[in-house]
Coordinates of C-alpha atoms in Angstrom, one line a residue:
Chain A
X297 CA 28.3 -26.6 -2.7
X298 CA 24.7 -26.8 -4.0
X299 CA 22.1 -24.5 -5.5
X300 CA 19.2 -26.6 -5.4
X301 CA 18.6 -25.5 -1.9
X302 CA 17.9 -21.8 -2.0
X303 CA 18.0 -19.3 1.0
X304 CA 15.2 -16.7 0.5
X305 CA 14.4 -13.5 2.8
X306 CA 11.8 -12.0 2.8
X307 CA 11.6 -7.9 3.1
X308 CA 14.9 -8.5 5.2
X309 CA 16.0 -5.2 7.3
X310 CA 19.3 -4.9 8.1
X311 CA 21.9 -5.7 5.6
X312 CA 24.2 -7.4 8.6
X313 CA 21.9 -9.9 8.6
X314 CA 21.7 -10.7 4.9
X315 CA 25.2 -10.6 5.3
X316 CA 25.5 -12.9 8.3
X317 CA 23.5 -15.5 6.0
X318 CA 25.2 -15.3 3.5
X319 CA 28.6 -16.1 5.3
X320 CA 26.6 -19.0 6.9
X321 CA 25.5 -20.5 3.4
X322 CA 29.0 -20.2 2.4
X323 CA 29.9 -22.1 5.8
X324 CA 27.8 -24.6 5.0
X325 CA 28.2 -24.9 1.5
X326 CA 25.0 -23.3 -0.1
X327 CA 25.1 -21.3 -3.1
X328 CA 22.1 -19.6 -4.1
X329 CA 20.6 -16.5 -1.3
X330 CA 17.4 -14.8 -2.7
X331 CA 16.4 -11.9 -1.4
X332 CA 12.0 -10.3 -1.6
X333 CA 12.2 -6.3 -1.1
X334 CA 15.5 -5.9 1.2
X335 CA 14.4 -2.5 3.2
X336 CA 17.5 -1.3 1.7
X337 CA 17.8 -2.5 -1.8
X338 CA 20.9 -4.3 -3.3
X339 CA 23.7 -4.1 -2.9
X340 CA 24.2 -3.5 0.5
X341 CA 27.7 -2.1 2.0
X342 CA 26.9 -3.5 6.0
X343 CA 25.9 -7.1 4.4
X344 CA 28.8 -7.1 2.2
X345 CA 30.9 -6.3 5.4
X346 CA 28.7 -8.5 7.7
X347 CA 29.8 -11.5 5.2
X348 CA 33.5 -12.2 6.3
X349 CA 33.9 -12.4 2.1
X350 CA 31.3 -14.6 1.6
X351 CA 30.8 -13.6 -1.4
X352 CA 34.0 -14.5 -3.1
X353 CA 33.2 -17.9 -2.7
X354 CA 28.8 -18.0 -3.4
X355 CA 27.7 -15.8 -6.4
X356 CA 25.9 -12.4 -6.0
X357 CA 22.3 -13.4 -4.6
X358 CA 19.2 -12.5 -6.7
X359 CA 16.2 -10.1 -6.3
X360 CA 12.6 -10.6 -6.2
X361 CA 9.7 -8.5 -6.2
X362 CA 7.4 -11.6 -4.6
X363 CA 7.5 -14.8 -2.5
X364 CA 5.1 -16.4 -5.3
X365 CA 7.8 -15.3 -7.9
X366 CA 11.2 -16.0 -5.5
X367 CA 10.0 -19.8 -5.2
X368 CA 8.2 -20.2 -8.7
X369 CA 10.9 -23.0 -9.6
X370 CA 11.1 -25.1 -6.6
X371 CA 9.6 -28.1 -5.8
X372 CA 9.0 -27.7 -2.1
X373 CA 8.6 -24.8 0.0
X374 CA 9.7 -24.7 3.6
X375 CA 8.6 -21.5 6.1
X376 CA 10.8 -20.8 8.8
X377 CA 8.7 -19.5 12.1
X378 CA 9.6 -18.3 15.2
X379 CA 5.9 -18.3 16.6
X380 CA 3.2 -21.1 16.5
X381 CA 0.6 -19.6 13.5
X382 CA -2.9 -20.3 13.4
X383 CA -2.5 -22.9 10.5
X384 CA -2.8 -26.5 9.5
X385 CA 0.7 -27.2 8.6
X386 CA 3.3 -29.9 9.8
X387 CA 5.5 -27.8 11.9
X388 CA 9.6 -29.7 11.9
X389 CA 12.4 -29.2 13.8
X390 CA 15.5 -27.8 11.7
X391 CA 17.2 -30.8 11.9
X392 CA 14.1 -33.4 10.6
X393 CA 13.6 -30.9 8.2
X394 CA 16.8 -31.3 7.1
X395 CA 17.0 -34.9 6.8
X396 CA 14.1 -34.8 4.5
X397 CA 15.8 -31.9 2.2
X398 CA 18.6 -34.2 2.1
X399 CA 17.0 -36.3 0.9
X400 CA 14.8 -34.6 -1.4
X401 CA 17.8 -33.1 -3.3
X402 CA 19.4 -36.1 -3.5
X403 CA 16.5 -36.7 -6.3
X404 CA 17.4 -33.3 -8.0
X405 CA 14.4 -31.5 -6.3
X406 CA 14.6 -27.6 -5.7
X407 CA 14.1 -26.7 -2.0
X408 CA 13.0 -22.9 -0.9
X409 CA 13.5 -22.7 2.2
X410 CA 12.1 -18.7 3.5
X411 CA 13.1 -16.6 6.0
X412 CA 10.7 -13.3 7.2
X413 CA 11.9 -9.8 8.0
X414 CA 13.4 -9.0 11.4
X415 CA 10.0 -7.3 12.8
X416 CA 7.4 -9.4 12.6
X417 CA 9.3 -12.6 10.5
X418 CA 7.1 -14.2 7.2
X419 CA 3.3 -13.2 6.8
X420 CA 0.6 -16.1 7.0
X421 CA -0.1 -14.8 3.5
X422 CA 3.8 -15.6 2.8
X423 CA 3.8 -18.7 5.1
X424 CA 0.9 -19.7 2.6
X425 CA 3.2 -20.8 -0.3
X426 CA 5.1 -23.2 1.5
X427 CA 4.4 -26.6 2.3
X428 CA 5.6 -26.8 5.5
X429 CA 6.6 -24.8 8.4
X430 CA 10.3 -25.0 10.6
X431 CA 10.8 -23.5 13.8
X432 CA 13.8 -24.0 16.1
X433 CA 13.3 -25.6 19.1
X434 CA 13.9 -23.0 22.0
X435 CA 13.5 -21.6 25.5
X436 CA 10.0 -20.3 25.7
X437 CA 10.6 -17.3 28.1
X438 CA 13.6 -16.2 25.7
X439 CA 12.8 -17.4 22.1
X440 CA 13.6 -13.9 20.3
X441 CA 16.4 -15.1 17.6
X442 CA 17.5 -12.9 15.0
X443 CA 17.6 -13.4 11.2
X444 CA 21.3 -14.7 11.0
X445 CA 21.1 -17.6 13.4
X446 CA 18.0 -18.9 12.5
X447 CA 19.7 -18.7 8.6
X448 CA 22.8 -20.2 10.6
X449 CA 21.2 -23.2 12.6
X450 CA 19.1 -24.2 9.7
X451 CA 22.0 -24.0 6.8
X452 CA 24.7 -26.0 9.7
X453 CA 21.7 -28.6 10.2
X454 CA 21.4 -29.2 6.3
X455 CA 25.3 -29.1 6.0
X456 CA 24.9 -31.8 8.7
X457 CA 22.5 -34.4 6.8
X458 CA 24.0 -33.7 3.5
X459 CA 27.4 -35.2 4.9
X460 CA 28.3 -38.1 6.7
X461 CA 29.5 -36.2 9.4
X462 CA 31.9 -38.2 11.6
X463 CA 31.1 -37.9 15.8
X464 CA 33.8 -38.4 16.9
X465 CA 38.1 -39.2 16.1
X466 CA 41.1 -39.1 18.0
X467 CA 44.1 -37.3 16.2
X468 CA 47.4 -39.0 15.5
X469 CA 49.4 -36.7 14.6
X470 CA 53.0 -36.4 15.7
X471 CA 53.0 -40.2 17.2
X472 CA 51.5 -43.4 16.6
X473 CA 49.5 -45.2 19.0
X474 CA 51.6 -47.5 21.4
X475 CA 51.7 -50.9 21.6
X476 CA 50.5 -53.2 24.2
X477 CA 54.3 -54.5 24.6
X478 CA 55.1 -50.5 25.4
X479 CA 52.2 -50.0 27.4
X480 CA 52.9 -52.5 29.6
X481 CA 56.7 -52.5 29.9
X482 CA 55.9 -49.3 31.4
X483 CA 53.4 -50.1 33.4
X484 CA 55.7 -53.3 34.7
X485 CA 58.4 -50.8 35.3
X486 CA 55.5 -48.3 36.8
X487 CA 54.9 -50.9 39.3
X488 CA 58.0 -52.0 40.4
X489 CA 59.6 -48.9 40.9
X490 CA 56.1 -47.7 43.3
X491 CA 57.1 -51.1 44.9
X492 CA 61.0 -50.6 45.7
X493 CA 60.0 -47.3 46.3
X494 CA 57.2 -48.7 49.5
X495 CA 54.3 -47.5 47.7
X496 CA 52.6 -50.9 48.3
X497 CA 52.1 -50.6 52.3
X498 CA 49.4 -53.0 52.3
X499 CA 49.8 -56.4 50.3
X500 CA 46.4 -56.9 50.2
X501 CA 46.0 -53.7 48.7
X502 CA 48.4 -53.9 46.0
X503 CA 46.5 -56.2 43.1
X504 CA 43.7 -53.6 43.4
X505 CA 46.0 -50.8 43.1
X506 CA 48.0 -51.9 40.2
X507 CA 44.7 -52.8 38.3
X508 CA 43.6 -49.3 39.1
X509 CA 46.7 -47.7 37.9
X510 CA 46.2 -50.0 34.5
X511 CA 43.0 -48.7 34.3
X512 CA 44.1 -45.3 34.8
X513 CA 46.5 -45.3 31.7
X514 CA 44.7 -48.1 29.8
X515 CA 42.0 -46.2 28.9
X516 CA 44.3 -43.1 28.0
X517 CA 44.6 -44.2 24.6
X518 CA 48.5 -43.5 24.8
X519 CA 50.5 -42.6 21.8
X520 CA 54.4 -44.0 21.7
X521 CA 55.5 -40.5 22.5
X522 CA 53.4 -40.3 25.2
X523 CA 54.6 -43.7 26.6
X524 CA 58.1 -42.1 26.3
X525 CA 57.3 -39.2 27.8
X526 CA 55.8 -41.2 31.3
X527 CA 58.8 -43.4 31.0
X528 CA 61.1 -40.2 31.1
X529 CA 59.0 -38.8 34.3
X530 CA 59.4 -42.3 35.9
X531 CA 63.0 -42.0 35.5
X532 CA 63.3 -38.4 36.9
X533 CA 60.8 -38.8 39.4
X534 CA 63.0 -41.5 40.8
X535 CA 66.6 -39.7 40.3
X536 CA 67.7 -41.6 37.3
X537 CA 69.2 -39.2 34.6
X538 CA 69.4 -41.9 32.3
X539 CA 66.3 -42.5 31.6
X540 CA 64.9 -46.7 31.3
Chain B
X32 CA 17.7 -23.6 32.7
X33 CA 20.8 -24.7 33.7
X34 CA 23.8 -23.5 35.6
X35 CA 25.8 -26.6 35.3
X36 CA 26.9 -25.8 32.3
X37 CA 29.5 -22.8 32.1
X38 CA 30.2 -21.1 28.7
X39 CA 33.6 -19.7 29.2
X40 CA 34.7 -17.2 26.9
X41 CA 39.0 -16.4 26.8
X42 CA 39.9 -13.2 25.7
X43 CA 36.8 -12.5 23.7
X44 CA 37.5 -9.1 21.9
X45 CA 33.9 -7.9 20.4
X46 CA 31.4 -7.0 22.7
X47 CA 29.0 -7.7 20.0
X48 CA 30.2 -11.7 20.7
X49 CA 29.8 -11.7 24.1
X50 CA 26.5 -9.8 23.9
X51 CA 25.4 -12.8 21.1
X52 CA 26.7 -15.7 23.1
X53 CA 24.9 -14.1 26.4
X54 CA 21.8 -14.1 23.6
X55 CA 22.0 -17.6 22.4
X56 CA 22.4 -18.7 26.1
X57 CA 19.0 -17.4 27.2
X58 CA 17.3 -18.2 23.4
X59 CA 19.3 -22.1 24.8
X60 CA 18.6 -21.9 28.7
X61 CA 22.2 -22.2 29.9
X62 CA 23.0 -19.7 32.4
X63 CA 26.6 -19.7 33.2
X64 CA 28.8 -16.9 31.4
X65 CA 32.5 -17.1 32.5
X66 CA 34.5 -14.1 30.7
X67 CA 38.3 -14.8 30.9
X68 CA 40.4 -10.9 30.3
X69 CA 38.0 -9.9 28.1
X70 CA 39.8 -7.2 25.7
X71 CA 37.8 -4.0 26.3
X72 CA 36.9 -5.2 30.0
X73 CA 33.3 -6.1 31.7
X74 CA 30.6 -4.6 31.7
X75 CA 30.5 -3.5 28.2
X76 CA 28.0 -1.8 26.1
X77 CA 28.0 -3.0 23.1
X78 CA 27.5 -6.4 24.4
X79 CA 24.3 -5.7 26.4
X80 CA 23.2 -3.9 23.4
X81 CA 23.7 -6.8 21.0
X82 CA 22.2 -9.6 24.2
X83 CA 18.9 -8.7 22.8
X84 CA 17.7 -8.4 26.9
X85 CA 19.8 -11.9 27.7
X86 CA 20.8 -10.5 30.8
X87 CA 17.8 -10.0 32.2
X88 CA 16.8 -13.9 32.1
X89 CA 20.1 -15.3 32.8
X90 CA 22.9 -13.5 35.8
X91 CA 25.7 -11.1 34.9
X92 CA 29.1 -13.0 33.3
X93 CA 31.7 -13.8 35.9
X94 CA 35.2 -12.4 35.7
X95 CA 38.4 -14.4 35.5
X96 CA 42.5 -14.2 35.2
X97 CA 43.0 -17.4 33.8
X98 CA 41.8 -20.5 32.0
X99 CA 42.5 -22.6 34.9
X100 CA 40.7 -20.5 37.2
X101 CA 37.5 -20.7 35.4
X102 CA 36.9 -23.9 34.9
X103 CA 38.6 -24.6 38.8
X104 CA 35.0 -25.8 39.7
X105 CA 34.1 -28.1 36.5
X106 CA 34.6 -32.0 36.0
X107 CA 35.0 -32.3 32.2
X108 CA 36.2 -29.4 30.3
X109 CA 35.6 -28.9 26.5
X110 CA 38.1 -26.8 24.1
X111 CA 36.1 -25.5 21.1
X112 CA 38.7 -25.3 17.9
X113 CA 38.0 -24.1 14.4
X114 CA 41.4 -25.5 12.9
X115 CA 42.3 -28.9 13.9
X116 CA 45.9 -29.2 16.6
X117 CA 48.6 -31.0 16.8
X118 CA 47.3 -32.9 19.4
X119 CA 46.1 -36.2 20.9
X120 CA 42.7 -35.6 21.8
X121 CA 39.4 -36.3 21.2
X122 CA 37.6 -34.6 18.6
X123 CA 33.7 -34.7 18.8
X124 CA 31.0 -32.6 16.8
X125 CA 29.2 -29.7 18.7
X126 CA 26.1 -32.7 18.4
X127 CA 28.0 -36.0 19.9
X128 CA 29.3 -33.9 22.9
X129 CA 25.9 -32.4 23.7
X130 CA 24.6 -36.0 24.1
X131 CA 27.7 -36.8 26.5
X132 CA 27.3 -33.5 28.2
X133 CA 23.5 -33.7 28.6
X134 CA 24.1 -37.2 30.2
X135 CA 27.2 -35.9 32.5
X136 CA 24.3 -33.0 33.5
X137 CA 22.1 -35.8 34.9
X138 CA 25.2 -37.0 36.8
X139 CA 25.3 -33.3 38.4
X140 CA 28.4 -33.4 37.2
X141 CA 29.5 -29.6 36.3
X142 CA 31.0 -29.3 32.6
X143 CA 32.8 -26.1 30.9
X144 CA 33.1 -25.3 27.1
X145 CA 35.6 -22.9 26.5
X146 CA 35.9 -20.7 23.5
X147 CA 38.7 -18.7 22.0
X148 CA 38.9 -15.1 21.6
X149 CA 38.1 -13.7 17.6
X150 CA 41.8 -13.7 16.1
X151 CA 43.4 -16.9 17.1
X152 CA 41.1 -19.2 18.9
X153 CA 42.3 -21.0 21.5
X154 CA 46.2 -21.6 22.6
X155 CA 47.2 -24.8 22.5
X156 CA 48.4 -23.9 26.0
X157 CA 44.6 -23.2 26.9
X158 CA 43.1 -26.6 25.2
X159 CA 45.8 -28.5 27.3
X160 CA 43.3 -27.6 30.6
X161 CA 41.0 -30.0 28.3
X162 CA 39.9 -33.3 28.4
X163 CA 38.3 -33.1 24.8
X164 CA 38.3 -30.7 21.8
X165 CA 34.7 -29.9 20.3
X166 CA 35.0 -29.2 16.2
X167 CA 32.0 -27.5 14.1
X168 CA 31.9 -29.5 10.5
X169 CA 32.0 -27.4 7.9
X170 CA 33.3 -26.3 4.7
X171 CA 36.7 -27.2 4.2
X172 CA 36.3 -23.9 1.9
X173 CA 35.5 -21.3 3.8
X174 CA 35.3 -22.3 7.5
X175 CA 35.6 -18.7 9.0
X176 CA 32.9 -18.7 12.0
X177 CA 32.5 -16.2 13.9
X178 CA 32.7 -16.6 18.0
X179 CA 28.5 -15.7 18.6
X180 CA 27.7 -17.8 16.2
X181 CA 30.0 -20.9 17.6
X182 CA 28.7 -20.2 20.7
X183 CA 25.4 -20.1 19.5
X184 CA 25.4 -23.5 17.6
X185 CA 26.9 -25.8 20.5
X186 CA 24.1 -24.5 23.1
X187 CA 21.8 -25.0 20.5
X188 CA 22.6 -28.5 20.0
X189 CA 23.3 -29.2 23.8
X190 CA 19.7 -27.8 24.2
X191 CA 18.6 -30.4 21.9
X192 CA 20.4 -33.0 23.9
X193 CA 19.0 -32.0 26.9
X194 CA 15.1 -31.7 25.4
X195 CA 13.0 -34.2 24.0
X196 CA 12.1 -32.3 21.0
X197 CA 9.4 -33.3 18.9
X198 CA 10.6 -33.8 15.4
X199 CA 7.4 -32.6 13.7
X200 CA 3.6 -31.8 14.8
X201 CA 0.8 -31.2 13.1
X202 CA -0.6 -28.4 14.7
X203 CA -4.6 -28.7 15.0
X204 CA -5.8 -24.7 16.6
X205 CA -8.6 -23.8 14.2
X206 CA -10.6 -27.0 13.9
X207 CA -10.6 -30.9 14.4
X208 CA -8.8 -33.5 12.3
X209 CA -11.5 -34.8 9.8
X210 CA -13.6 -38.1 10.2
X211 CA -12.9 -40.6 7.6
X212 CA -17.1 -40.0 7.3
X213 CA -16.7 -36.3 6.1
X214 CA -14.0 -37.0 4.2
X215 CA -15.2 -39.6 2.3
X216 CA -18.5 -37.6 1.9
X217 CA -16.9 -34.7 0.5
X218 CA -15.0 -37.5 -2.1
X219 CA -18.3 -39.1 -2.9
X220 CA -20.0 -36.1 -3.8
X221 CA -17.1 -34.9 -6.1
X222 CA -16.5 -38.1 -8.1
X223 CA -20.3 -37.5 -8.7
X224 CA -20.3 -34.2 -9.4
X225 CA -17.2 -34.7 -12.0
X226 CA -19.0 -37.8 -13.4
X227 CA -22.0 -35.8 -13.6
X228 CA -20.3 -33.2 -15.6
X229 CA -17.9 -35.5 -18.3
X230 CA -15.0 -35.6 -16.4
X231 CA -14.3 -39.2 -16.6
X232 CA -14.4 -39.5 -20.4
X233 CA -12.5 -43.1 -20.4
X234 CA -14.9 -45.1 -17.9
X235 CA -11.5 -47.9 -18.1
X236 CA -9.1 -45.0 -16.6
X237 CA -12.2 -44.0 -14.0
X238 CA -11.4 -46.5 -11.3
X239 CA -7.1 -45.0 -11.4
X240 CA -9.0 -41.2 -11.4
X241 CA -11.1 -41.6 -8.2
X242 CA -8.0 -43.3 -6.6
X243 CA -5.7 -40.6 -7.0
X244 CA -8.0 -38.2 -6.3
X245 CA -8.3 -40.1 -3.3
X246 CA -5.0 -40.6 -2.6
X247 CA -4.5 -36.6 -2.9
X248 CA -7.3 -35.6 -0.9
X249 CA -6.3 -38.4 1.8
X250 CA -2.4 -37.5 2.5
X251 CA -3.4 -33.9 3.1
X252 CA -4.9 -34.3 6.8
X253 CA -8.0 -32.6 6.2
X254 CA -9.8 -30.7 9.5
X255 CA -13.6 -30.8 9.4
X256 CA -13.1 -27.0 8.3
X257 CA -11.0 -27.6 5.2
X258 CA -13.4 -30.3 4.4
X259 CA -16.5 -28.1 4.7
X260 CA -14.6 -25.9 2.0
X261 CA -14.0 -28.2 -0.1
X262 CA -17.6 -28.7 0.1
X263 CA -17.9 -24.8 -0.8
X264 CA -15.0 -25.0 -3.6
X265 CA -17.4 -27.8 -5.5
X266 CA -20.7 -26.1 -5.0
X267 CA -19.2 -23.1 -6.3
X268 CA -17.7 -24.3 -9.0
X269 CA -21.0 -26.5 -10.1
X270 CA -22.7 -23.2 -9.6
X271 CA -25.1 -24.7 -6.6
X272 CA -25.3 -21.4 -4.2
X273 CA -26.8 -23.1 -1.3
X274 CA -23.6 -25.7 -0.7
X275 CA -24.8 -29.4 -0.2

């Protein structure tokens, strides 16, 4: 959880959506939601059920009567915009933004990042006291978002560069991986049952079908259970109640 | 847009979900809505209502009985989980599949994500028609997301995937980028101005002055417009009416 990067909307309408923010800070592990003019003052019944209980877990957020005032203690000011505006400002992606927020609070700098109201989003007046601008890449011939998920994509891509976020992992939970030595002792016992059992017709054909059928399984990333479990539907598959 | 990726809701409850994943699929250009027994049955109003006009830019969901049904038609299929399963499969972040599934796309290859309704999720029954879970990272303390937003944070990064998206611009609408002439100009005439009026009252500190001033000026990517004010700014301020 940090509060050096804080969420800030602007003359927000609808208290779901403040509250859909705030349940994504809390997601994502952001603790301080300002709020310019909310339409319908503070606190707000439909954000407070709109936030799934966020607010056990982030503190209460704060009011402002300003942008100028809402960001007067951070160090960089980011705009989010759903439309192109008739300014010279870098325009980033959520996620390069990100990467450079990461960074930035990694030196103890305050980030505002600003959010406009659900009409007509931040003024260019507003727009004027950040530094840059971030819009979400997305389909130009639908590209009306609401308040929440643009608060949702850009919090879940700052969550994302503030961790080292792991691609990709392959549980092990009940079993361990197998062993070659298992792997194979049932792949040996694969093959010579498909043999006895004149799966083989051609001879030819057989070194490219056993290397296939290694293949198949090889790349299955088995787990001793699982090993067990093929072994068991060899051994029923052929009649023996036994088992290997 | 693309059809060959199929977002397959099971048992979604909330209209407001489906509507909201129907949403982020236009806002996303996927166009493949699979509804599996959907609780209060299809159509339903308060989706539409909360699709923000989705389903005018992208067909009308398909119905289906069963999780093996609708994804009959697919070659990979992806099981989105909150909570991790007792399970030996792959785990990947919304981001690492999106690159896989955005090359698979290329492949023609057809591909469906399936999410699980509001209470529960998935079964474990229903991830077994899987060949790989996909996992949101997020707060280990509080990681209750709600089935639009899921939705809406895998198409956006699979739109991602599938985009070549520019990580920042500079947009340039009102006016041309500067020439390093009229820049330099414009710093001439104001080191001359401020040594003309006492500015530089160590002449051994004036060389590290007029570099950062320099320095300031120059990181800013000045159009010929801002420069021309700046040209205003200092004949205002040295009380010259007619500018330069």
């Amino acid at each position: 959880m940090t509060d050096l990067v804080s969420i800030t909307l602007v003359t927000p309408q609808m208290g779901e959506n403040i509250g859909a923010a705030a349940r994504a800070m809390a997601n994502f592990e952001l603790s301080d939601l300002r709020l310019v003019n909310p339409r319908d003052g503070w606190p707000n019944e439909a954000a407070t059920a709109n936030s799934a209980g966020a607010f056990d877990i982030i503190p209460d957020a704060t009011l402002f009567t300003s942008v100028e005032h809402a960001v007067s203690t951070s160090h960089i000011v980011y705009a989010t915009t759903a439309r192109p505006r008739d300014m010279r400002k870098e325009v980033l992606t959520p996620q390069a933004a990100s990467k450079e927020i990461a960074e930035h609070i990694q030196n103890n700098q305050k980030i505002s990042i600003l959010f406009g109201g659900e009409r007509a989003g931040l003024t260019n007046d507003e727009i004027s006291y950040a530094q840059k601008i971030i819009s979400v890449p997305l389909s130009a011939n639908f590209s009306s978002i609401n308040l929440g998920q643009s608060v949702l994509l850009m919090v879940y891509e700052l969550f994302q560069a503030r961790h080292d976020v792991t691609d990709s992992h392959l549980p092990d939970r009940d079993s361990a991986p197998t062993t070659q030595e298992e792997l194979n002792g049932m792949l040996n016992r694969l093959e010579n049952e498909l043999a006895a059992h004149g799966f083989f017709r051609n001879p030819d054909m057989k070194p490219t079908m056993v290397q296939n059928i290694r293949n198949m399984f090889g790349r299955s990333n088995l787990s001793e259970q699982e090993v067990r479990t093929i072994q068991g539907i060899i051994s029923a598959l052929v009649g023996n109640k036994k088992g290997r």
